[in-house]
């Protein structure tokens, strides 16, 4: 047994000695005879440099450039490789304080001693040129070329969005990103991030002991080229967008303009707006803080996120619903009975068309009552539940009460109440038409997003359907389109009923007794509907419109918060100016343009433009 054990122990020793000898011999061969090793021994390291692709460009519908890139440089550091650094000289060259140097190095070490970390971001060409030739002195530091977003004009910030540096959540969610990378944070920059960002490449560089890159490793054998991001060709008309922002500059509210036949958004404005270039470069953080703290909320996209009472523009959807379910006929008339609900002074409406023209509150009170209480039982509570469910179904067909799937993030859905809502609020079988009649005139619990208001105008313009509103026509070299933005959404309401709405909205602008005369544009058949939405403060001014009446090319929703007047005072004339600008190329009514460009809702309009009974919903 002892002899066997001794022989086995000897064998193990011989095996280990043999392996050791082979290893030493191989190392000697590499060191003495291998020219490749001797060459690499003179090199300190191989550096894998990420090659960042150019982010995709963004154009308007006419090919005008909206967003492009500018080359900048990031100063990177690998803490483990920093040695023999003259800190004072380094700080002097790159233009930072010693305190900033210590803070950035601590941050880099906390991330990793061995991996590259961002030390200074977005260094301009001019700044880099000052110390480029000294970089070899700073062992462990190197420069990474990047691109910076530049917005051609100070417009469309809420549409285009902005990019920001990735955070820990981004890094965990998507392995594509590295610390110091940028990602779309809002607008189209966020919605189309994967298309815009492109694909990174890698360049393997040889670096000598002096921290100098001396060439590509093995002639680029292990390199990969970056792939540029896809360009976006948007639906925006840059001229109309810029004009709409100017006219809303001293107001709070929003504008949405859509091409009815295609659902393409021509302009989308939230006021107050801001210059998207404020959120670019090293001043981005400070500017973002100022914008965030502004009480006017310029970062809040009112056109997509605000949920307002729609006021009397909602009556158009009410009329179409009542006609289609047989609650009224085209020739149904109701008295303007102010004892049931307030109204401005006008004759009784003898038809649906006249009711739309006059914006008669009692007419739509009685119409809504017929819709809600036309059930098959005598119990008013059960009847109301039946009627409300049917009414809500029609409102959803108009795109209300749900998110319209526009290609932008953070879109609100608005509010169309259902029976469950009222059962929670009042108790089961404890509510009826008499509790909820304010819905009939776009008040009560009804809330609508401005995008949905513009979509309502599209539905009437199209006589019964809409295409999902969207902001990108196509992208990339192959002009790829999204099929979801080509589908029709039908309301299921008869076209001849929509013809009644069209003529009623035409009368709003053109006929005696109409409430939207200030939207009139000479030579253009504008159709529109005014709204005055009650509010805790001053009422909101609302107007939806489209033009021309036949083969419409543009539909517009304008919402002006806390306006000193109804929908016909502020929103209607602004709509008229936008329609004139788009269809004629320039505004010829310079006096009207000047008045609404300069005036703010808190200011009084000239006497010729004052309206009476501003508290009445129209």
mmCIF file of N, CA and C in Angstrom, residues 460 497-507 527:
data_model
loop_
_atom_site.group_PDB
_atom_site.id
_atom_site.type_symbol
_atom_site.label_atom_id
_atom_site.label_comp_id
_atom_site.label_asym_id
_atom_site.label_seq_id
_atom_site.Cartn_x
_atom_site.Cartn_y
_atom_site.Cartn_z
ATOM 1 N N UNK A 460 -66.017 65.779 -38.448
ATOM 2 C CA UNK A 460 -67.076 66.507 -39.154
ATOM 3 C C UNK A 460 -66.627 66.848 -40.568
ATOM 4 N N UNK A 497 -76.341 63.127 -41.741
ATOM 5 C CA UNK A 497 -76.405 63.840 -40.468
ATOM 6 C C UNK A 497 -75.186 64.754 -40.302
ATOM 7 N N UNK A 498 -74.026 64.270 -40.752
ATOM 8 C CA UNK A 498 -72.844 65.127 -40.684
ATOM 9 C C UNK A 498 -72.961 66.319 -41.633
ATOM 10 N N UNK A 499 -73.680 66.157 -42.727
ATOM 11 C CA UNK A 499 -73.923 67.301 -43.612
ATOM 12 C C UNK A 499 -74.667 68.405 -42.858
ATOM 13 N N UNK A 500 -75.569 68.004 -41.964
ATOM 14 C CA UNK A 500 -76.281 68.985 -41.146
ATOM 15 C C UNK A 500 -75.297 69.724 -40.238
ATOM 16 N N UNK A 501 -74.381 68.970 -39.631
ATOM 17 C CA UNK A 501 -73.371 69.589 -38.767
ATOM 18 C C UNK A 501 -72.483 70.534 -39.555
ATOM 19 N N UNK A 502 -72.087 70.123 -40.760
ATOM 20 C CA UNK A 502 -71.234 70.964 -41.600
ATOM 21 C C UNK A 502 -71.924 72.293 -41.889
ATOM 22 N N UNK A 503 -73.186 72.245 -42.289
ATOM 23 C CA UNK A 503 -73.896 73.482 -42.609
ATOM 24 C C UNK A 503 -74.162 74.305 -41.354
ATOM 25 N N UNK A 504 -74.406 73.643 -40.235
ATOM 26 C CA UNK A 504 -74.564 74.383 -38.993
ATOM 27 C C UNK A 504 -73.288 75.111 -38.608
ATOM 28 N N UNK A 505 -72.140 74.446 -38.771
ATOM 29 C CA UNK A 505 -70.855 75.076 -38.453
ATOM 30 C C UNK A 505 -70.507 76.166 -39.460
ATOM 31 N N UNK A 506 -70.955 75.997 -40.702
ATOM 32 C CA UNK A 506 -70.783 77.083 -41.686
ATOM 33 C C UNK A 506 -71.567 78.312 -41.244
ATOM 34 N N UNK A 507 -72.798 78.081 -40.777
ATOM 35 C CA UNK A 507 -73.635 79.197 -40.328
ATOM 36 C C UNK A 507 -73.061 79.887 -39.096
ATOM 37 N N UNK A 527 -65.796 76.667 -41.600
ATOM 38 C CA UNK A 527 -66.851 76.101 -40.761
ATOM 39 C C UNK A 527 -66.290 75.961 -39.349
#
